[in-house]
Coordinates of C-alpha atoms in Angstrom, one line a residue:
M2 CA 0.5 28.1 19.4
K3 CA -2.3 27.2 21.7
F4 CA -4.4 24.1 22.2
Y5 CA -7.7 24.7 20.5
R6 CA -9.9 21.6 20.6
F7 CA -9.6 18.0 21.6
L8 CA -11.6 15.5 19.6
L9 CA -12.1 11.9 20.9
L10 CA -13.9 9.2 19.0
G11 CA -14.8 5.7 20.3
L12 CA -11.7 3.8 21.1
A13 CA -11.4 0.2 22.0
L14 CA -9.3 -0.8 25.0
L15 CA -5.6 -0.8 24.4
T16 CA -3.1 -3.4 25.4
T17 CA 0.5 -2.8 26.1
A18 CA 2.8 -4.5 23.5
A19 CA 5.4 -6.7 24.9
A20 CA 8.0 -5.0 22.8
A21 CA 7.4 -1.5 21.5
D22 CA 8.0 -0.7 17.8
N23 CA 9.1 2.9 18.2
W24 CA 9.6 5.5 15.5
T25 CA 12.6 7.6 16.6
L26 CA 14.2 9.0 13.5
P27 CA 13.2 11.0 10.4
R28 CA 12.2 8.4 7.8
Q29 CA 12.5 5.7 10.5
N30 CA 16.2 4.8 10.4
T31 CA 19.6 6.1 9.5
E32 CA 19.4 4.6 6.0
L33 CA 16.3 6.8 5.4
T34 CA 14.2 4.0 4.0
N35 CA 10.9 5.2 5.6
A36 CA 10.0 1.6 6.4
T37 CA 9.3 -0.4 9.5
T38 CA 9.0 -4.2 9.9
E39 CA 6.0 -3.7 12.2
A40 CA 3.0 -5.3 10.4
A41 CA 0.2 -2.8 9.8
V42 CA -3.3 -4.2 10.6
L43 CA -6.2 -3.0 8.3
P44 CA -8.7 -1.5 8.0
L45 CA -8.0 1.4 10.3
S46 CA -10.4 3.7 12.1
L47 CA -9.9 7.2 13.5
A48 CA -9.1 6.9 17.2
W49 CA -8.5 10.6 18.1
Q50 CA -7.5 13.9 16.7
Y51 CA -5.4 16.6 18.3
I52 CA -6.3 20.0 16.7
A53 CA -3.7 22.8 16.9
T54 CA -3.0 26.0 15.0
A55 CA -2.8 25.6 11.3
S56 CA 0.8 25.6 9.9
P57 CA 0.8 25.7 6.1
G58 CA 3.8 24.0 4.6
N59 CA 4.5 22.0 7.7
R60 CA 6.8 19.0 6.8
S61 CA 7.8 17.9 10.3
Q62 CA 7.4 14.2 10.7
P63 CA 6.5 13.0 14.2
V64 CA 8.4 10.5 16.4
V65 CA 6.9 7.9 18.7
I66 CA 8.4 6.4 21.9
G67 CA 6.2 3.9 23.8
D68 CA 3.0 5.6 24.8
T69 CA 4.0 9.1 23.7
V70 CA 4.0 10.8 20.3
F71 CA 6.0 14.0 19.7
F72 CA 5.4 16.4 16.9
A73 CA 6.0 20.0 15.9
N74 CA 3.6 22.5 14.4
G75 CA 5.1 25.8 13.4
D76 CA 6.5 27.6 16.4
R77 CA 5.9 24.9 19.0
S78 CA 6.7 21.3 19.7
M79 CA 4.6 19.0 21.9
A80 CA 4.2 15.6 23.5
L81 CA 0.8 13.7 23.5
G82 CA -0.3 10.4 25.0
T83 CA -1.0 7.9 22.3
V84 CA -4.1 6.5 23.9
Y85 CA -6.3 9.6 23.8
G86 CA -4.1 12.3 22.4
A87 CA -4.0 14.2 25.7
P88 CA -1.1 16.7 25.9
R89 CA 1.8 16.1 28.2
W90 CA 4.0 19.1 27.6
F91 CA 4.6 21.9 25.2
Y92 CA 8.0 23.5 24.2
P93 CA 8.2 26.3 25.0
S94 CA 5.8 25.9 27.9
D95 CA 5.0 29.6 28.2
G96 CA 4.3 30.5 24.6
P97 CA 5.6 30.1 21.0
L98 CA 9.2 29.7 20.1
A99 CA 10.8 32.8 18.6
A100 CA 11.4 30.8 15.4
K101 CA 9.7 28.2 13.2
V102 CA 10.5 24.4 13.5
T103 CA 11.6 23.5 10.0
T104 CA 12.6 19.9 10.3
S105 CA 11.2 16.5 11.3
L106 CA 11.9 15.4 14.9
A107 CA 14.4 12.8 16.1
A108 CA 14.5 11.0 19.5
Y109 CA 17.4 9.3 21.3
D110 CA 18.1 8.3 24.9
G111 CA 15.3 10.4 26.4
H112 CA 16.0 13.4 24.3
V113 CA 14.0 14.9 21.4
Y114 CA 15.8 17.0 18.7
F115 CA 14.7 19.4 15.9
G116 CA 16.0 22.2 13.8
A117 CA 14.6 25.7 13.3
N118 CA 14.9 28.7 11.0
D119 CA 16.8 30.6 13.6
G120 CA 19.8 28.4 12.8
N121 CA 19.6 26.3 16.0
I122 CA 19.4 22.6 16.6
Y123 CA 17.4 22.1 19.8
C124 CA 17.6 19.3 22.3
I125 CA 14.8 18.9 24.8
S126 CA 13.9 16.4 27.5
A127 CA 11.4 13.8 26.2
S128 CA 9.9 13.4 29.7
T129 CA 9.5 17.1 30.7
G130 CA 9.9 19.2 27.5
D131 CA 12.7 21.2 29.2
N132 CA 15.4 22.7 26.9
L133 CA 18.7 20.9 27.4
W134 CA 20.9 22.6 24.9
A135 CA 20.9 24.4 21.5
Y136 CA 23.6 24.4 18.9
N137 CA 23.7 27.3 16.4
T138 CA 24.8 26.3 12.9
L139 CA 24.9 29.9 11.6
G140 CA 22.3 29.2 9.0
Q141 CA 18.6 28.1 8.8
V142 CA 18.2 24.3 9.5
R143 CA 16.0 22.5 7.0
S144 CA 17.9 19.2 7.2
S145 CA 16.3 16.9 9.8
P146 CA 18.6 15.7 12.5
V147 CA 19.7 12.1 12.3
I148 CA 21.4 10.3 15.2
A149 CA 23.7 7.3 14.7
E150 CA 26.2 5.3 16.8
V151 CA 29.6 6.3 15.4
G152 CA 32.9 5.3 17.0
G153 CA 31.1 4.1 20.1
E154 CA 29.2 7.3 20.8
A155 CA 25.9 8.9 19.7
I156 CA 26.5 11.6 17.0
L157 CA 23.8 13.9 15.6
F158 CA 24.2 15.0 12.0
A159 CA 22.3 17.8 10.4
G160 CA 22.8 20.2 7.4
S161 CA 22.4 23.9 7.4
D162 CA 22.0 26.8 5.1
N163 CA 25.5 27.9 6.0
N164 CA 26.6 25.4 3.3
A165 CA 27.7 22.7 5.7
L166 CA 26.9 19.4 7.3
H167 CA 27.3 19.5 11.0
S168 CA 28.3 16.8 13.4
V169 CA 27.7 17.2 17.2
R170 CA 27.6 15.0 20.2
A171 CA 23.9 14.0 20.9
D172 CA 24.2 14.3 24.7
T173 CA 25.9 17.7 24.9
G174 CA 25.7 19.4 21.5
E175 CA 29.5 19.7 21.4
P176 CA 30.7 20.0 17.8
I177 CA 32.9 17.3 16.4
W178 CA 33.7 18.9 13.1
P179 CA 34.4 22.6 13.8
G180 CA 32.7 24.6 11.0
G181 CA 31.1 21.4 9.6
F182 CA 31.8 19.7 6.3
R183 CA 31.8 22.6 3.9
T184 CA 30.1 22.4 0.5
G185 CA 29.3 24.8 -2.3
D186 CA 25.7 25.6 -1.2
D187 CA 23.0 24.9 1.4
V188 CA 22.6 21.4 2.9
A189 CA 18.9 21.3 3.2
S190 CA 17.9 17.6 3.4
E191 CA 18.7 14.9 6.0
P192 CA 21.8 12.8 5.7
A193 CA 21.9 9.0 5.5
I194 CA 24.3 6.9 7.5
D195 CA 25.0 3.2 6.7
A196 CA 24.1 0.6 9.3
S197 CA 27.7 0.2 10.5
G198 CA 28.0 3.9 11.2
A199 CA 31.1 4.1 9.0
W200 CA 29.9 6.3 6.1
I201 CA 27.6 9.3 5.7
Y202 CA 25.9 10.4 2.5
F203 CA 24.3 13.9 2.1
I204 CA 23.1 16.2 -0.6
S205 CA 24.1 19.9 -1.1
R206 CA 22.2 22.4 -3.2
D207 CA 25.4 22.7 -5.2
T208 CA 23.8 19.6 -7.0
R209 CA 26.2 17.0 -5.5
L210 CA 25.7 13.9 -3.4
Y211 CA 28.7 13.6 -1.0
A212 CA 30.0 10.5 0.7
A213 CA 32.3 10.9 3.7
N214 CA 33.7 9.1 6.7
A215 CA 31.1 9.5 9.4
Q216 CA 33.6 9.7 12.2
N217 CA 36.2 12.2 10.9
G218 CA 34.4 13.7 8.0
K219 CA 37.1 12.7 5.5
F220 CA 35.8 13.1 1.9
R221 CA 35.3 9.8 0.0
W222 CA 33.5 10.7 -3.3
A223 CA 30.9 13.1 -4.8
F224 CA 28.3 12.6 -7.5
R225 CA 26.8 15.5 -9.5
M226 CA 23.1 15.4 -10.2
S227 CA 21.2 16.9 -13.1
F228 CA 18.1 18.0 -11.3
P229 CA 17.1 20.4 -8.4
T230 CA 18.0 18.9 -5.1
L231 CA 15.2 20.3 -2.8
N232 CA 13.2 17.4 -1.3
V233 CA 15.7 14.9 -2.5
V234 CA 17.3 12.5 0.0
P235 CA 19.7 9.6 -0.3
V236 CA 18.1 6.2 0.4
L237 CA 20.6 3.4 1.3
G238 CA 20.1 -0.2 0.1
R239 CA 22.6 -3.0 0.1
D240 CA 25.8 -1.3 -0.9
V241 CA 23.9 1.1 -3.1
V242 CA 22.6 4.7 -2.8
Y243 CA 19.3 5.6 -4.5
L244 CA 18.5 9.1 -5.7
A245 CA 15.1 10.2 -7.1
G246 CA 14.7 13.7 -8.4
G247 CA 13.1 15.4 -11.4
N248 CA 11.8 12.4 -13.4
Q249 CA 14.8 10.2 -12.9
M250 CA 15.9 7.6 -10.4
S251 CA 19.5 6.3 -10.2
S252 CA 21.3 3.6 -8.3
L253 CA 24.9 4.4 -7.3
G254 CA 27.6 2.2 -5.8
A255 CA 27.9 3.1 -2.1
R256 CA 31.6 2.6 -2.1
S257 CA 32.5 4.2 -5.4
G258 CA 29.7 6.6 -6.4
V259 CA 29.6 5.1 -9.8
R260 CA 26.2 4.9 -11.4
K261 CA 24.7 1.4 -11.9
W262 CA 21.4 2.3 -13.6
T263 CA 19.0 5.2 -14.3
L264 CA 15.2 5.0 -14.8
T265 CA 13.3 7.9 -16.5
F266 CA 9.7 8.1 -15.4
P267 CA 6.6 9.6 -17.2
A268 CA 6.3 12.4 -14.6
E269 CA 8.4 14.1 -11.9
F270 CA 8.8 12.7 -8.4
S271 CA 6.6 14.3 -5.8
A272 CA 8.4 13.0 -2.8
P273 CA 11.4 10.7 -1.9
P274 CA 10.8 6.9 -2.3
A275 CA 10.5 4.3 0.4
L276 CA 12.6 1.1 0.4
A277 CA 11.5 -2.2 1.8
D278 CA 12.6 -5.8 0.9
Q279 CA 14.8 -4.2 -1.7
I280 CA 11.8 -2.7 -3.5
L281 CA 11.6 1.1 -4.0
F282 CA 8.1 2.7 -3.9
T283 CA 8.2 5.9 -5.9
P284 CA 5.5 8.6 -5.9
L285 CA 5.0 10.8 -9.0
R286 CA 3.2 14.1 -9.5
N287 CA 0.7 12.3 -11.8
S288 CA -0.8 10.6 -8.8
R289 CA 0.9 7.3 -9.5
V290 CA 3.2 5.1 -7.4
Y291 CA 5.6 2.6 -9.0
A292 CA 7.3 -0.3 -7.4
I293 CA 10.9 -0.7 -8.6
T294 CA 13.4 -3.5 -7.9
A295 CA 17.0 -3.0 -6.8
R296 CA 17.9 -3.8 -10.5
G297 CA 15.7 -1.0 -11.8
K298 CA 12.8 -3.2 -13.0
V299 CA 9.1 -2.4 -12.6
T300 CA 7.3 -5.1 -10.5
W301 CA 3.6 -4.2 -10.3
E302 CA 1.5 -4.8 -13.4
K303 CA 0.3 -1.2 -13.2
P304 CA 1.2 1.7 -10.9
A305 CA -1.0 2.4 -7.9
D306 CA -3.4 5.3 -8.1
T307 CA -3.2 7.7 -5.2
V308 CA -6.1 9.8 -6.6
T309 CA -4.3 13.1 -5.7
P310 CA -0.5 13.8 -6.0
A311 CA 1.4 12.4 -3.1
R312 CA 3.0 15.3 -1.3
S313 CA 4.8 13.2 1.3
G314 CA 7.1 10.2 1.1
P315 CA 5.5 6.8 1.1
L316 CA 5.6 4.7 4.3
V317 CA 6.0 0.9 4.4
A318 CA 4.7 -0.9 7.5
G319 CA 5.2 -4.7 7.1
K320 CA 3.4 -5.5 3.8
V321 CA 1.4 -2.3 3.6
L322 CA 2.4 0.9 1.7
F323 CA 0.8 4.1 3.1
V324 CA 0.8 7.3 0.9
G325 CA -0.5 10.7 2.0
G326 CA -1.3 13.4 -0.5
E327 CA -3.2 16.5 -1.5
R328 CA -6.7 17.2 -0.2
G329 CA -6.1 14.9 2.8
V330 CA -6.2 11.6 0.9
V331 CA -4.4 8.8 2.7
S332 CA -4.2 5.4 0.8
A333 CA -2.9 2.0 1.8
F334 CA -1.7 -0.5 -0.8
D335 CA -0.5 -4.1 -0.9
I336 CA 3.3 -3.8 -1.4
E337 CA 3.3 -7.0 -3.5
T338 CA 0.6 -6.1 -6.0
G339 CA -0.3 -2.4 -5.6
K340 CA -3.9 -3.3 -4.8
L341 CA -5.8 -0.7 -2.7
L342 CA -6.5 -2.0 0.8
W343 CA -7.8 1.1 2.6
R344 CA -8.4 4.8 1.9
Y345 CA -9.3 7.7 4.1
V346 CA -9.8 11.4 3.6
V347 CA -8.8 13.7 6.5
Q348 CA -11.3 16.5 6.7
P349 CA -10.0 20.1 7.4
Q350 CA -10.6 21.3 11.0
Q351 CA -12.7 24.2 9.8
T352 CA -14.3 25.0 6.4
T353 CA -15.5 28.6 5.9
A354 CA -15.5 31.1 3.0
A355 CA -12.1 32.3 4.3
K356 CA -10.6 28.8 4.7
P357 CA -10.0 26.0 2.2
A358 CA -12.4 23.0 2.0
S359 CA -9.5 20.6 2.2
T360 CA -6.1 20.1 3.8
S361 CA -3.0 18.3 2.5
V362 CA -0.6 15.7 4.0
L363 CA 2.8 17.2 3.3
V364 CA 4.8 15.0 5.6
S365 CA 5.1 11.2 5.6
P366 CA 2.7 9.4 8.0
V367 CA 4.2 7.3 10.8
Y368 CA 3.2 3.8 11.9
A369 CA 4.3 2.7 15.3
N370 CA 3.0 0.5 18.1
G371 CA -0.2 -0.4 16.1
M372 CA -1.1 3.2 15.3
L373 CA -0.9 5.3 12.1
Y374 CA -0.3 9.1 12.7
V375 CA -1.1 11.6 9.9
L376 CA -0.2 15.2 10.3
T377 CA -2.0 17.7 8.0
E378 CA -1.0 21.3 7.3
D379 CA -4.1 22.7 9.1
G380 CA -2.5 21.6 12.4
V381 CA -4.4 18.4 13.0
L382 CA -2.6 15.2 14.1
S383 CA -5.0 12.2 13.3
A384 CA -4.3 8.9 15.0
F385 CA -5.8 5.6 13.6
R386 CA -5.7 2.1 14.8
A387 CA -7.4 -1.2 13.7
D388 CA -9.3 -1.7 17.0
A389 CA -10.7 1.8 17.3
A390 CA -14.5 1.6 17.4
D391 CA -16.5 2.5 14.3
N392 CA -20.2 1.7 14.5
A393 CA -21.6 4.6 12.5
A394 CA -22.7 4.4 8.9
P395 CA -21.5 6.9 6.3
Q396 CA -23.3 10.2 6.1
I397 CA -25.0 11.8 3.0
N398 CA -25.8 15.4 2.3
T399 CA -26.1 18.0 -0.5
L400 CA -28.6 16.1 -2.5
S401 CA -29.4 17.1 -6.1
P402 CA -32.1 17.3 -7.4
A403 CA -33.5 18.4 -4.1
P404 CA -35.8 15.9 -2.4
G405 CA -39.4 16.5 -3.5
G406 CA -38.3 19.0 -6.1
V407 CA -39.9 19.5 -9.5
I408 CA -37.6 19.8 -12.6
S409 CA -37.5 19.5 -16.3
G410 CA -36.6 16.0 -17.5
G411 CA -34.6 17.4 -20.5
P412 CA -31.1 16.1 -20.6
P413 CA -28.8 16.4 -18.9
V414 CA -30.5 15.8 -15.6
N415 CA -27.7 16.2 -13.1
I416 CA -27.9 13.9 -10.0
S417 CA -25.4 14.2 -7.2
A418 CA -24.8 13.7 -3.5
I419 CA -21.9 13.9 -1.1
I420 CA -21.1 11.0 1.2
T421 CA -18.5 11.1 4.0
D422 CA -17.3 8.8 6.8
M423 CA -15.2 10.1 9.7
G424 CA -14.7 6.7 11.2
S425 CA -12.9 4.4 8.8
G426 CA -13.5 6.1 5.4
I427 CA -15.6 5.2 2.3
D428 CA -14.8 2.1 0.4
P429 CA -15.0 3.5 -3.2
D430 CA -15.8 0.1 -4.7
S431 CA -18.9 -0.1 -2.6
V432 CA -20.6 3.1 -3.9
V433 CA -23.7 2.4 -6.1
L434 CA -26.1 5.0 -7.5
T435 CA -29.4 3.8 -8.9
L436 CA -32.1 5.7 -10.8
D437 CA -35.6 4.2 -10.7
G438 CA -34.2 0.9 -9.5
G439 CA -31.4 0.6 -12.2
A440 CA -27.7 1.1 -11.5
V441 CA -26.2 3.9 -13.5
E442 CA -22.6 4.6 -14.5
H443 CA -21.6 7.2 -12.0
T444 CA -18.4 9.1 -11.0
F445 CA -17.2 9.2 -7.4
S446 CA -14.7 11.9 -6.4
V447 CA -12.7 10.6 -3.5
P448 CA -11.4 13.9 -2.0
D449 CA -14.9 15.5 -1.6
G450 CA -17.0 12.3 -1.5
K451 CA -19.2 13.5 -4.3
V452 CA -21.1 10.9 -6.4
T453 CA -22.5 12.2 -9.7
Y454 CA -24.5 11.1 -12.7
S455 CA -26.0 13.0 -15.6
T456 CA -28.6 11.6 -18.0
P457 CA -27.0 11.3 -21.5
V458 CA -27.2 14.1 -24.1
T459 CA -28.0 12.5 -27.4
E460 CA -29.1 13.7 -30.9
T461 CA -32.6 12.7 -30.1
Q462 CA -32.7 14.5 -26.7
V463 CA -34.8 11.9 -24.9
P464 CA -36.0 13.4 -21.6
L465 CA -36.9 11.6 -18.4
K466 CA -40.6 10.8 -18.4
N467 CA -43.1 13.0 -16.5
G468 CA -43.8 11.9 -13.0
R469 CA -42.0 10.7 -9.9
H470 CA -38.4 9.3 -10.1
Q471 CA -36.4 7.7 -7.3
I472 CA -32.7 8.0 -6.6
A473 CA -30.8 5.6 -4.2
V474 CA -27.2 5.8 -3.0
N475 CA -25.6 2.8 -1.3
A476 CA -22.1 2.8 0.2
R477 CA -20.1 1.1 2.9
D478 CA -17.2 2.2 5.1
W479 CA -14.1 0.0 5.5
K480 CA -15.6 -1.5 8.7
G481 CA -18.7 -2.6 6.8
N482 CA -21.2 0.0 8.1
A483 CA -23.7 0.5 5.4
L484 CA -25.5 3.6 4.0
D485 CA -28.7 3.0 2.1
Y486 CA -30.4 6.2 1.3
S487 CA -33.1 7.2 -1.3
W488 CA -35.1 10.3 -2.2
S489 CA -37.4 11.3 -5.0
F490 CA -38.1 14.2 -7.4
T491 CA -40.8 14.9 -10.0
V492 CA -40.3 15.6 -13.7
D493 CA -42.5 18.1 -15.4
N494 CA -41.4 18.5 -19.1
S495 CA -43.5 21.6 -19.5
L496 CA -40.8 23.4 -17.6
P497 CA -37.9 25.0 -19.5
K498 CA -35.2 22.5 -20.5
P499 CA -31.7 23.0 -19.0
R500 CA -29.0 24.7 -21.1
I501 CA -26.5 22.3 -22.6
K502 CA -22.9 23.4 -22.3
A503 CA -20.5 23.0 -25.2
Q504 CA -18.9 19.5 -25.2
T505 CA -15.2 19.2 -24.6
T506 CA -12.8 16.3 -25.2
P507 CA -13.2 13.9 -22.2
G508 CA -10.2 13.2 -20.1
L509 CA -9.1 12.0 -16.7
V510 CA -9.7 14.4 -13.8
S511 CA -7.2 14.3 -10.9
G512 CA -8.9 13.1 -7.7
T513 CA -11.7 11.2 -9.5
S514 CA -12.4 7.5 -9.7
S515 CA -15.3 6.1 -11.7
R516 CA -17.6 3.1 -11.3
R517 CA -18.1 1.7 -14.8
T518 CA -20.5 -0.7 -16.4
R519 CA -19.5 -4.4 -16.5
S520 CA -18.3 -4.3 -20.2
T521 CA -16.1 -1.3 -19.5
R522 CA -14.6 -3.0 -16.4
D523 CA -13.8 -6.1 -18.5
R524 CA -11.9 -3.9 -21.0
N525 CA -10.0 -2.1 -18.2
E526 CA -9.0 -5.4 -16.6
T527 CA -7.6 -6.5 -20.0
D528 CA -5.7 -3.1 -20.2
S529 CA -4.3 -3.6 -16.7
R530 CA -2.8 -7.0 -17.6
S531 CA -0.8 -5.3 -20.4
N532 CA 0.4 -2.6 -17.9
A533 CA -1.8 0.2 -19.3
Q534 CA -4.1 2.5 -17.5
P535 CA -7.8 2.2 -18.2
G536 CA -8.6 3.6 -21.7
Q537 CA -5.0 4.0 -22.7
S538 CA -3.7 3.3 -26.1
R539 CA -0.5 1.3 -26.6
E540 CA 1.3 4.5 -27.4
Q541 CA 0.2 6.0 -24.1
Q542 CA 1.1 2.8 -22.3
S543 CA 4.7 3.0 -23.6
R544 CA 5.0 6.6 -22.3
D545 CA 3.9 5.4 -18.8
V546 CA 6.6 2.7 -18.5
P547 CA 9.9 3.9 -16.9
R548 CA 12.8 3.9 -19.4
F549 CA 15.9 2.0 -18.2
E550 CA 19.5 3.1 -18.8
D551 CA 22.5 1.0 -17.8
G552 CA 26.0 2.0 -16.9
P553 CA 27.9 5.2 -15.9
P554 CA 28.0 8.3 -18.0
A555 CA 31.0 10.5 -18.7
P556 CA 32.2 12.4 -15.6
P557 CA 31.7 16.2 -15.1
P558 CA 34.2 18.8 -14.0
P559 CA 35.5 18.4 -10.4
P560 CA 33.6 20.0 -7.5
P561 CA 35.0 22.7 -5.2
G562 CA 36.9 21.9 -2.0
G563 CA 35.2 20.5 1.1
G564 CA 35.5 18.5 4.3
P565 CA 35.4 19.6 7.9
G566 CA 36.2 23.2 8.4
G567 CA 36.2 23.9 4.7
G568 CA 40.0 23.6 4.4
G569 CA 39.9 23.8 0.6
M570 CA 40.8 20.1 0.1
M571 CA 40.5 19.2 -3.6
M572 CA 38.3 16.3 -4.3
P573 CA 38.7 13.7 -7.0
E574 CA 36.6 14.0 -10.1
P575 CA 33.1 12.6 -9.4
P576 CA 30.9 10.6 -11.7
S577 CA 27.9 12.4 -13.3
F578 CA 24.2 11.7 -13.4

């Protein structure tokens, strides 16, 4: 991979924090909560972007140490300065790696670690990018490495497609469990280790969650799941393990593996949950995020709307929940209420007929030392901070009808424009569209910034009057910079009327939010207090509320043998999902 282009926007002077809040592990810590106590400051503005080669499907979460951010993109890893995004080193330095980086990064004691599809776990110097060692697992590594203090030394744990969880010394790469902890299938997701470093929990594609002694790998218990395990990770709470896969979430006793409760959701999970203050934040494929207590109860009055499905795990920074999703949409919500606090759409590095007009956030953002880092699959690492300068108003283009144009006034007259803001993003509640001085009920599509309105088609077919008509669009970005733009067109009803397409049953469109009239807003506020989505019936509302189940089910048949070296040790019968 080569460095293509460096983009720098206005950036306020930075100050060095007295104590750095680093991000050094996949999902932030060994419990895999994807949460930091560092308080996020909003609204954010784009500080800089580093643009590299596109890497579709990249799910490698960056790490941050002090004034350096490390990330991987396809066949190369790199270190950038956090102030301007200037590169410090590349690994390999002389060209691409003969493999693809397939995990998130981890950092410990001046070293950076990652796994690749050549079966190796690599350890490189955080200061120079030099290779220090590589450990071959004999299978593709998709399980991100996690480092924990176990028995007084730093141990790296990572799964492999050779059906094993591996344990090696973080400083030398020397294996501790020869052959690894053997299971019945690939170990493709990162393991979780409790805060004491005593117990490790990991998932195999044999559909089991395993618990073992982190020091010697001795088996403790196993739990069989009823859903595919890809992109499912164990999240550790207070003496509990949370699992979210398919459309179900369960809480298990960390010591016993016995199920405490299960919630069934109205859609499948799109990414693992985050955990903060004993509240789980769970993203679904229907573009909703729920907040769930440690007892399995819903806390928000209604789920948060991410506009597009969240493709990456939510991130909690202090009292703010960040969610990245399809088409580059990044949203920030209040963790106590689910209220939208900030939203930004990352634009693709290039848009041509041969390239898509959007890019997706497939890996969880990272918040560290006052900055939010968002990596998109087109190879762009975007860095945001609250004090980055943003003095530019939103931009408007692609106006319809064309300014000065002459059209028929027969309905529907389709009015639209695209508004964008590269600095801090468009505040969707600020968008107003007026026709001849009167506000109209428009639709605003967040991913592409398109605001639209069509004159109503009625039985009487009332056209716009002949003559000049004026359109105005008003919008603000999250820093308060205002767009006030107007243009005009002329109606000549002697021209042919537009063809009217057959009407279809109206429904919600993913990626669209609407600005409604006052009466409609009042009705929707009433719906939200009853935990329903706008326009939903009570029957629809009941389908959107997670269903709670208490207590353990009957156990399944026992799993195959396991443990370090795959000695065929028979395990006790595990509980079932």
